[in-house]
């Protein structure tokens, strides 16, 4: 994994390029923690040699796991980063392209990169807080409380 | 629906978070009218408990309606906002993820949010005008006439 | 094809609107060369009357071509522009919506626009270099060498 800041603060943008064998969710979560991202937008394309996506089952309040076994194009990987109780939390949704052009997609649970994943992360000079919604069973971005200034670095 | 400005003018960005039961097209259209958005880019992920997407049929110059009946992941919701004769007009395309990981998609006509829709709207200090194209039957962004400064607020 | 700068330098954004009959890859490549784009992000929606997408076959180190024969919604067209040895190079992935709401997608090889393609291109004040990876058979964004300042205009 390599990265570079391509737009300067106060609203920095980063290009992050993942390498063959990198697991996308772990690498991007690690990057978000190291940069202490509290409000950011994520967009990426590339390829996975295998992935697991999820569909959220309301009844059981958990993701149904959907494995995608072979090499696929990452047609879109879109999401955001907000601050949860235990640090920056990624929320990423993926659409994957199979050899016949058909697609699979869901909440990205795991993606093994091959040959690359080209990611743009745009950080905002703001703080987005996630709080657990017991009725849903998920942490959601909570704008109902007044905004906070980002913590000093 | 709650929103917060996360980047300041002259090119403000907003996070808009929709709540369970909100209808996405109506809520985002209302937001665009209240903020008087004349040139903006929209990106979102989240979930719908049901939706209607459209495929534009050239022969009849109208959208074929495609209902998506159950809970689905909003894998990508991408589009723009421009100024039409009757105010800001959204143009949104959606890819939706079903329980087995297969996908459906089209021009977003209607989407009932559950549990959330996390939307980023980036406004540009510009004016994009839509004009009806009689040969197409749709209002399209028209850059053939000189640009106008945004109307004073 | 018409375009307008909607955000000013040093990180300009452009709206590019393609017309019926335009071939998207050729038009956007031409725009990138004329503007000498060395680091940019691309997002678009619209429609194609036919397209060819690709799935990268590791064994033969080339794209398998997947034709999409009829009118389709461009549900997402996401990608980036970086500097390769022979000038700016686009990397675009598309998800396309068919009349029944099913989708096809892949690396965009060719797309005949109808009725429009609404493209936002965000240029960064940076330089992203692509170098051929012989083990992969593709030029990939290379952040392993130190960053370079953009060439003076």
JSON list of N, CA and C in Angstrom, two decimals, chain B residues 57-117:
[
{"chain": "B", "resi": 57, "resn": "UNK", "atom": "N", "xyz": [-36.88, 4.57, -22.39]},
{"chain": "B", "resi": 57, "resn": "UNK", "atom": "CA", "xyz": [-37.29, 3.94, -23.65]},
{"chain": "B", "resi": 57, "resn": "UNK", "atom": "C", "xyz": [-37.37, 5.02, -24.73]},
{"chain": "B", "resi": 58, "resn": "UNK", "atom": "N", "xyz": [-36.42, 4.96, -25.68]},
{"chain": "B", "resi": 58, "resn": "UNK", "atom": "CA", "xyz": [-36.36, 5.99, -26.73]},
{"chain": "B", "resi": 58, "resn": "UNK", "atom": "C", "xyz": [-37.62, 6.06, -27.56]},
{"chain": "B", "resi": 59, "resn": "UNK", "atom": "N", "xyz": [-38.25, 4.92, -27.77]},
{"chain": "B", "resi": 59, "resn": "UNK", "atom": "CA", "xyz": [-39.41, 4.88, -28.67]},
{"chain": "B", "resi": 59, "resn": "UNK", "atom": "C", "xyz": [-40.55, 5.70, -28.09]},
{"chain": "B", "resi": 60, "resn": "UNK", "atom": "N", "xyz": [-40.79, 5.55, -26.80]},
{"chain": "B", "resi": 60, "resn": "UNK", "atom": "CA", "xyz": [-41.94, 6.24, -26.19]},
{"chain": "B", "resi": 60, "resn": "UNK", "atom": "C", "xyz": [-41.49, 7.49, -25.42]},
{"chain": "B", "resi": 61, "resn": "UNK", "atom": "N", "xyz": [-40.19, 7.77, -25.43]},
{"chain": "B", "resi": 61, "resn": "UNK", "atom": "CA", "xyz": [-39.65, 8.95, -24.73]},
{"chain": "B", "resi": 61, "resn": "UNK", "atom": "C", "xyz": [-40.12, 9.03, -23.29]},
{"chain": "B", "resi": 62, "resn": "UNK", "atom": "N", "xyz": [-40.05, 7.90, -22.62]},
{"chain": "B", "resi": 62, "resn": "UNK", "atom": "CA", "xyz": [-40.40, 7.89, -21.20]},
{"chain": "B", "resi": 62, "resn": "UNK", "atom": "C", "xyz": [-39.69, 6.72, -20.51]},
{"chain": "B", "resi": 63, "resn": "UNK", "atom": "N", "xyz": [-39.68, 6.76, -19.18]},
{"chain": "B", "resi": 63, "resn": "UNK", "atom": "CA", "xyz": [-39.01, 5.71, -18.42]},
{"chain": "B", "resi": 63, "resn": "UNK", "atom": "C", "xyz": [-39.91, 4.49, -18.25]},
{"chain": "B", "resi": 64, "resn": "UNK", "atom": "N", "xyz": [-39.35, 3.33, -18.50]},
{"chain": "B", "resi": 64, "resn": "UNK", "atom": "CA", "xyz": [-39.99, 2.07, -18.11]},
{"chain": "B", "resi": 64, "resn": "UNK", "atom": "C", "xyz": [-39.73, 1.89, -16.61]},
{"chain": "B", "resi": 65, "resn": "UNK", "atom": "N", "xyz": [-40.78, 1.64, -15.83]},
{"chain": "B", "resi": 65, "resn": "UNK", "atom": "CA", "xyz": [-40.64, 1.54, -14.38]},
{"chain": "B", "resi": 65, "resn": "UNK", "atom": "C", "xyz": [-40.28, 0.11, -13.98]},
{"chain": "B", "resi": 66, "resn": "UNK", "atom": "N", "xyz": [-39.25, -0.03, -13.15]},
{"chain": "B", "resi": 66, "resn": "UNK", "atom": "CA", "xyz": [-38.77, -1.33, -12.71]},
{"chain": "B", "resi": 66, "resn": "UNK", "atom": "C", "xyz": [-38.81, -1.34, -11.18]},
{"chain": "B", "resi": 67, "resn": "UNK", "atom": "N", "xyz": [-39.83, -1.99, -10.58]},
{"chain": "B", "resi": 67, "resn": "UNK", "atom": "CA", "xyz": [-39.88, -2.01, -9.12]},
{"chain": "B", "resi": 67, "resn": "UNK", "atom": "C", "xyz": [-38.87, -3.01, -8.53]},
{"chain": "B", "resi": 68, "resn": "UNK", "atom": "N", "xyz": [-38.28, -2.61, -7.41]},
{"chain": "B", "resi": 68, "resn": "UNK", "atom": "CA", "xyz": [-37.40, -3.51, -6.65]},
{"chain": "B", "resi": 68, "resn": "UNK", "atom": "C", "xyz": [-38.09, -3.66, -5.29]},
{"chain": "B", "resi": 69, "resn": "UNK", "atom": "N", "xyz": [-38.62, -4.89, -5.05]},
{"chain": "B", "resi": 69, "resn": "UNK", "atom": "CA", "xyz": [-39.65, -5.02, -4.02]},
{"chain": "B", "resi": 69, "resn": "UNK", "atom": "C", "xyz": [-39.13, -5.03, -2.58]},
{"chain": "B", "resi": 70, "resn": "UNK", "atom": "N", "xyz": [-37.97, -5.58, -2.33]},
{"chain": "B", "resi": 70, "resn": "UNK", "atom": "CA", "xyz": [-37.58, -5.79, -0.93]},
{"chain": "B", "resi": 70, "resn": "UNK", "atom": "C", "xyz": [-36.38, -4.97, -0.51]},
{"chain": "B", "resi": 71, "resn": "UNK", "atom": "N", "xyz": [-35.89, -5.29, 0.69]},
{"chain": "B", "resi": 71, "resn": "UNK", "atom": "CA", "xyz": [-34.72, -4.61, 1.24]},
{"chain": "B", "resi": 71, "resn": "UNK", "atom": "C", "xyz": [-33.50, -4.80, 0.33]},
{"chain": "B", "resi": 72, "resn": "UNK", "atom": "N", "xyz": [-32.85, -3.70, 0.00]},
{"chain": "B", "resi": 72, "resn": "UNK", "atom": "CA", "xyz": [-31.66, -3.78, -0.86]},
{"chain": "B", "resi": 72, "resn": "UNK", "atom": "C", "xyz": [-30.61, -2.78, -0.38]},
{"chain": "B", "resi": 73, "resn": "UNK", "atom": "N", "xyz": [-29.36, -3.13, -0.60]},
{"chain": "B", "resi": 73, "resn": "UNK", "atom": "CA", "xyz": [-28.26, -2.21, -0.35]},
{"chain": "B", "resi": 73, "resn": "UNK", "atom": "C", "xyz": [-28.21, -1.19, -1.49]},
{"chain": "B", "resi": 74, "resn": "UNK", "atom": "N", "xyz": [-28.06, 0.07, -1.15]},
{"chain": "B", "resi": 74, "resn": "UNK", "atom": "CA", "xyz": [-27.78, 1.08, -2.18]},
{"chain": "B", "resi": 74, "resn": "UNK", "atom": "C", "xyz": [-26.27, 1.07, -2.39]},
{"chain": "B", "resi": 75, "resn": "UNK", "atom": "N", "xyz": [-25.87, 0.36, -3.48]},
{"chain": "B", "resi": 75, "resn": "UNK", "atom": "CA", "xyz": [-24.43, 0.15, -3.72]},
{"chain": "B", "resi": 75, "resn": "UNK", "atom": "C", "xyz": [-23.78, 1.40, -4.28]},
{"chain": "B", "resi": 76, "resn": "UNK", "atom": "N", "xyz": [-24.52, 2.09, -5.13]},
{"chain": "B", "resi": 76, "resn": "UNK", "atom": "CA", "xyz": [-24.06, 3.41, -5.58]},
{"chain": "B", "resi": 76, "resn": "UNK", "atom": "C", "xyz": [-25.28, 4.22, -5.96]},
{"chain": "B", "resi": 77, "resn": "UNK", "atom": "N", "xyz": [-25.23, 5.47, -5.59]},
{"chain": "B", "resi": 77, "resn": "UNK", "atom": "CA", "xyz": [-26.26, 6.44, -6.01]},
{"chain": "B", "resi": 77, "resn": "UNK", "atom": "C", "xyz": [-25.46, 7.66, -6.41]},
{"chain": "B", "resi": 78, "resn": "UNK", "atom": "N", "xyz": [-25.42, 7.90, -7.72]},
{"chain": "B", "resi": 78, "resn": "UNK", "atom": "CA", "xyz": [-24.54, 8.93, -8.28]},
{"chain": "B", "resi": 78, "resn": "UNK", "atom": "C", "xyz": [-25.37, 9.86, -9.15]},
{"chain": "B", "resi": 79, "resn": "UNK", "atom": "N", "xyz": [-25.06, 11.13, -9.12]},
{"chain": "B", "resi": 79, "resn": "UNK", "atom": "CA", "xyz": [-25.78, 12.02, -9.99]},
{"chain": "B", "resi": 79, "resn": "UNK", "atom": "C", "xyz": [-25.40, 13.46, -9.82]},
{"chain": "B", "resi": 80, "resn": "UNK", "atom": "N", "xyz": [-26.27, 14.32, -10.36]},
{"chain": "B", "resi": 80, "resn": "UNK", "atom": "CA", "xyz": [-25.98, 15.74, -10.35]},
{"chain": "B", "resi": 80, "resn": "UNK", "atom": "C", "xyz": [-27.27, 16.53, -10.17]},
{"chain": "B", "resi": 81, "resn": "UNK", "atom": "N", "xyz": [-27.07, 17.80, -9.87]},
{"chain": "B", "resi": 81, "resn": "UNK", "atom": "CA", "xyz": [-28.18, 18.74, -9.72]},
{"chain": "B", "resi": 81, "resn": "UNK", "atom": "C", "xyz": [-27.89, 19.92, -10.63]},
{"chain": "B", "resi": 82, "resn": "UNK", "atom": "N", "xyz": [-28.87, 20.29, -11.44]},
{"chain": "B", "resi": 82, "resn": "UNK", "atom": "CA", "xyz": [-28.73, 21.45, -12.33]},
{"chain": "B", "resi": 82, "resn": "UNK", "atom": "C", "xyz": [-30.03, 22.24, -12.26]},
{"chain": "B", "resi": 83, "resn": "UNK", "atom": "N", "xyz": [-30.01, 23.43, -12.86]},
{"chain": "B", "resi": 83, "resn": "UNK", "atom": "CA", "xyz": [-31.17, 24.32, -12.79]},
{"chain": "B", "resi": 83, "resn": "UNK", "atom": "C", "xyz": [-32.05, 24.13, -14.01]},
{"chain": "B", "resi": 84, "resn": "UNK", "atom": "N", "xyz": [-33.28, 23.62, -13.79]},
{"chain": "B", "resi": 84, "resn": "UNK", "atom": "CA", "xyz": [-34.25, 23.52, -14.87]},
{"chain": "B", "resi": 84, "resn": "UNK", "atom": "C", "xyz": [-35.22, 24.71, -14.76]},
{"chain": "B", "resi": 85, "resn": "UNK", "atom": "N", "xyz": [-36.16, 24.79, -15.69]},
{"chain": "B", "resi": 85, "resn": "UNK", "atom": "CA", "xyz": [-37.08, 25.93, -15.72]},
{"chain": "B", "resi": 85, "resn": "UNK", "atom": "C", "xyz": [-37.84, 26.07, -14.40]},
{"chain": "B", "resi": 86, "resn": "UNK", "atom": "N", "xyz": [-38.15, 24.95, -13.78]},
{"chain": "B", "resi": 86, "resn": "UNK", "atom": "CA", "xyz": [-38.97, 25.00, -12.56]},
{"chain": "B", "resi": 86, "resn": "UNK", "atom": "C", "xyz": [-38.15, 24.77, -11.29]},
{"chain": "B", "resi": 87, "resn": "UNK", "atom": "N", "xyz": [-36.86, 25.04, -11.35]},
{"chain": "B", "resi": 87, "resn": "UNK", "atom": "CA", "xyz": [-36.03, 24.94, -10.14]},
{"chain": "B", "resi": 87, "resn": "UNK", "atom": "C", "xyz": [-34.99, 23.85, -10.27]},
{"chain": "B", "resi": 88, "resn": "UNK", "atom": "N", "xyz": [-34.26, 23.59, -9.18]},
{"chain": "B", "resi": 88, "resn": "UNK", "atom": "CA", "xyz": [-33.20, 22.58, -9.21]},
{"chain": "B", "resi": 88, "resn": "UNK", "atom": "C", "xyz": [-33.75, 21.21, -9.60]},
{"chain": "B", "resi": 89, "resn": "UNK", "atom": "N", "xyz": [-33.04, 20.52, -10.46]},
{"chain": "B", "resi": 89, "resn": "UNK", "atom": "CA", "xyz": [-33.48, 19.19, -10.87]},
{"chain": "B", "resi": 89, "resn": "UNK", "atom": "C", "xyz": [-32.39, 18.16, -10.60]},
{"chain": "B", "resi": 90, "resn": "UNK", "atom": "N", "xyz": [-32.78, 17.11, -9.89]},
{"chain": "B", "resi": 90, "resn": "UNK", "atom": "CA", "xyz": [-31.86, 16.00, -9.61]},
{"chain": "B", "resi": 90, "resn": "UNK", "atom": "C", "xyz": [-31.85, 15.02, -10.76]},
{"chain": "B", "resi": 91, "resn": "UNK", "atom": "N", "xyz": [-30.68, 14.47, -11.03]},
{"chain": "B", "resi": 91, "resn": "UNK", "atom": "CA", "xyz": [-30.55, 13.36, -11.96]},
{"chain": "B", "resi": 91, "resn": "UNK", "atom": "C", "xyz": [-29.71, 12.31, -11.23]},
{"chain": "B", "resi": 92, "resn": "UNK", "atom": "N", "xyz": [-30.36, 11.22, -10.81]},
{"chain": "B", "resi": 92, "resn": "UNK", "atom": "CA", "xyz": [-29.71, 10.23, -9.96]},
{"chain": "B", "resi": 92, "resn": "UNK", "atom": "C", "xyz": [-29.83, 8.84, -10.57]},
{"chain": "B", "resi": 93, "resn": "UNK", "atom": "N", "xyz": [-28.71, 8.11, -10.61]},
{"chain": "B", "resi": 93, "resn": "UNK", "atom": "CA", "xyz": [-28.72, 6.73, -11.07]},
{"chain": "B", "resi": 93, "resn": "UNK", "atom": "C", "xyz": [-28.27, 5.83, -9.91]},
{"chain": "B", "resi": 94, "resn": "UNK", "atom": "N", "xyz": [-28.96, 4.70, -9.76]},
{"chain": "B", "resi": 94, "resn": "UNK", "atom": "CA", "xyz": [-28.72, 3.83, -8.61]},
{"chain": "B", "resi": 94, "resn": "UNK", "atom": "C", "xyz": [-28.38, 2.41, -9.04]},
{"chain": "B", "resi": 95, "resn": "UNK", "atom": "N", "xyz": [-27.47, 1.78, -8.30]},
{"chain": "B", "resi": 95, "resn": "UNK", "atom": "CA", "xyz": [-27.25, 0.34, -8.38]},
{"chain": "B", "resi": 95, "resn": "UNK", "atom": "C", "xyz": [-27.61, -0.24, -7.01]},
{"chain": "B", "resi": 96, "resn": "UNK", "atom": "N", "xyz": [-28.48, -1.24, -7.01]},
{"chain": "B", "resi": 96, "resn": "UNK", "atom": "CA", "xyz": [-29.03, -1.80, -5.77]},
{"chain": "B", "resi": 96, "resn": "UNK", "atom": "C", "xyz": [-28.62, -3.26, -5.64]},
{"chain": "B", "resi": 97, "resn": "UNK", "atom": "N", "xyz": [-28.28, -3.67, -4.40]},
{"chain": "B", "resi": 97, "resn": "UNK", "atom": "CA", "xyz": [-27.82, -5.04, -4.16]},
{"chain": "B", "resi": 97, "resn": "UNK", "atom": "C", "xyz": [-28.88, -5.87, -3.47]},
{"chain": "B", "resi": 98, "resn": "UNK", "atom": "N", "xyz": [-29.20, -7.02, -4.03]},
{"chain": "B", "resi": 98, "resn": "UNK", "atom": "CA", "xyz": [-30.25, -7.91, -3.52]},
{"chain": "B", "resi": 98, "resn": "UNK", "atom": "C", "xyz": [-29.65, -8.94, -2.56]},
{"chain": "B", "resi": 99, "resn": "UNK", "atom": "N", "xyz": [-30.53, -9.71, -1.87]},
{"chain": "B", "resi": 99, "resn": "UNK", "atom": "CA", "xyz": [-30.03, -10.64, -0.85]},
{"chain": "B", "resi": 99, "resn": "UNK", "atom": "C", "xyz": [-29.03, -11.67, -1.34]},
{"chain": "B", "resi": 100, "resn": "UNK", "atom": "N", "xyz": [-29.08, -12.03, -2.62]},
{"chain": "B", "resi": 100, "resn": "UNK", "atom": "CA", "xyz": [-28.13, -13.03, -3.13]},
{"chain": "B", "resi": 100, "resn": "UNK", "atom": "C", "xyz": [-26.90, -12.38, -3.77]},
{"chain": "B", "resi": 101, "resn": "UNK", "atom": "N", "xyz": [-26.78, -11.05, -3.65]},
{"chain": "B", "resi": 101, "resn": "UNK", "atom": "CA", "xyz": [-25.62, -10.38, -4.22]},
{"chain": "B", "resi": 101, "resn": "UNK", "atom": "C", "xyz": [-25.81, -9.95, -5.65]},
{"chain": "B", "resi": 102, "resn": "UNK", "atom": "N", "xyz": [-26.93, -10.35, -6.29]},
{"chain": "B", "resi": 102, "resn": "UNK", "atom": "CA", "xyz": [-27.19, -9.85, -7.63]},
{"chain": "B", "resi": 102, "resn": "UNK", "atom": "C", "xyz": [-27.63, -8.39, -7.53]},
{"chain": "B", "resi": 103, "resn": "UNK", "atom": "N", "xyz": [-27.64, -7.69, -8.65]},
{"chain": "B", "resi": 103, "resn": "UNK", "atom": "CA", "xyz": [-27.91, -6.26, -8.62]},
{"chain": "B", "resi": 103, "resn": "UNK", "atom": "C", "xyz": [-29.01, -5.87, -9.60]},
{"chain": "B", "resi": 104, "resn": "UNK", "atom": "N", "xyz": [-29.67, -4.76, -9.29]},
{"chain": "B", "resi": 104, "resn": "UNK", "atom": "CA", "xyz": [-30.60, -4.11, -10.19]},
{"chain": "B", "resi": 104, "resn": "UNK", "atom": "C", "xyz": [-30.23, -2.64, -10.22]},
{"chain": "B", "resi": 105, "resn": "UNK", "atom": "N", "xyz": [-30.58, -1.97, -11.30]},
{"chain": "B", "resi": 105, "resn": "UNK", "atom": "CA", "xyz": [-30.26, -0.56, -11.32]},
{"chain": "B", "resi": 105, "resn": "UNK", "atom": "C", "xyz": [-30.98, 0.19, -12.40]},
{"chain": "B", "resi": 106, "resn": "UNK", "atom": "N", "xyz": [-30.97, 1.50, -12.27]},
{"chain": "B", "resi": 106, "resn": "UNK", "atom": "CA", "xyz": [-31.58, 2.37, -13.26]},
{"chain": "B", "resi": 106, "resn": "UNK", "atom": "C", "xyz": [-31.60, 3.80, -12.73]},
{"chain": "B", "resi": 107, "resn": "UNK", "atom": "N", "xyz": [-32.30, 4.64, -13.49]},
{"chain": "B", "resi": 107, "resn": "UNK", "atom": "CA", "xyz": [-32.56, 6.01, -13.09]},
{"chain": "B", "resi": 107, "resn": "UNK", "atom": "C", "xyz": [-33.44, 5.95, -11.84]},
{"chain": "B", "resi": 108, "resn": "UNK", "atom": "N", "xyz": [-33.04, 6.61, -10.77]},
{"chain": "B", "resi": 108, "resn": "UNK", "atom": "CA", "xyz": [-33.82, 6.48, -9.53]},
{"chain": "B", "resi": 108, "resn": "UNK", "atom": "C", "xyz": [-35.11, 7.28, -9.61]},
{"chain": "B", "resi": 109, "resn": "UNK", "atom": "N", "xyz": [-36.23, 6.57, -9.53]},
{"chain": "B", "resi": 109, "resn": "UNK", "atom": "CA", "xyz": [-37.55, 7.22, -9.53]},
{"chain": "B", "resi": 109, "resn": "UNK", "atom": "C", "xyz": [-38.10, 7.32, -8.12]},
{"chain": "B", "resi": 110, "resn": "UNK", "atom": "N", "xyz": [-37.76, 6.35, -7.27]},
{"chain": "B", "resi": 110, "resn": "UNK", "atom": "CA", "xyz": [-38.31, 6.34, -5.92]},
{"chain": "B", "resi": 110, "resn": "UNK", "atom": "C", "xyz": [-37.49, 5.37, -5.07]},
{"chain": "B", "resi": 111, "resn": "UNK", "atom": "N", "xyz": [-37.18, 5.77, -3.85]},
{"chain": "B", "resi": 111, "resn": "UNK", "atom": "CA", "xyz": [-36.45, 4.87, -2.95]},
{"chain": "B", "resi": 111, "resn": "UNK", "atom": "C", "xyz": [-36.84, 5.14, -1.51]},
{"chain": "B", "resi": 112, "resn": "UNK", "atom": "N", "xyz": [-37.42, 4.14, -0.85]},
{"chain": "B", "resi": 112, "resn": "UNK", "atom": "CA", "xyz": [-37.81, 4.26, 0.55]},
{"chain": "B", "resi": 112, "resn": "UNK", "atom": "C", "xyz": [-36.63, 3.83, 1.41]},
{"chain": "B", "resi": 113, "resn": "UNK", "atom": "N", "xyz": [-36.10, 4.79, 2.16]},
{"chain": "B", "resi": 113, "resn": "UNK", "atom": "CA", "xyz": [-34.87, 4.54, 2.91]},
{"chain": "B", "resi": 113, "resn": "UNK", "atom": "C", "xyz": [-35.10, 3.61, 4.10]},
{"chain": "B", "resi": 114, "resn": "UNK", "atom": "N", "xyz": [-34.23, 2.63, 4.26]},
{"chain": "B", "resi": 114, "resn": "UNK", "atom": "CA", "xyz": [-34.06, 1.86, 5.49]},
{"chain": "B", "resi": 114, "resn": "UNK", "atom": "C", "xyz": [-32.70, 1.22, 5.45]},
{"chain": "B", "resi": 115, "resn": "UNK", "atom": "N", "xyz": [-31.84, 1.31, 6.43]},
{"chain": "B", "resi": 115, "resn": "UNK", "atom": "CA", "xyz": [-31.97, 2.13, 7.64]},
{"chain": "B", "resi": 115, "resn": "UNK", "atom": "C", "xyz": [-31.44, 3.54, 7.47]},
{"chain": "B", "resi": 116, "resn": "UNK", "atom": "N", "xyz": [-30.64, 3.79, 6.42]},
{"chain": "B", "resi": 116, "resn": "UNK", "atom": "CA", "xyz": [-30.03, 5.10, 6.28]},
{"chain": "B", "resi": 116, "resn": "UNK", "atom": "C", "xyz": [-29.66, 5.32, 4.84]},
{"chain": "B", "resi": 117, "resn": "UNK", "atom": "N", "xyz": [-29.51, 6.57, 4.46]},
{"chain": "B", "resi": 117, "resn": "UNK", "atom": "CA", "xyz": [-28.87, 6.91, 3.19]},
{"chain": "B", "resi": 117, "resn": "UNK", "atom": "C", "xyz": [-27.89, 8.03, 3.51]}
]
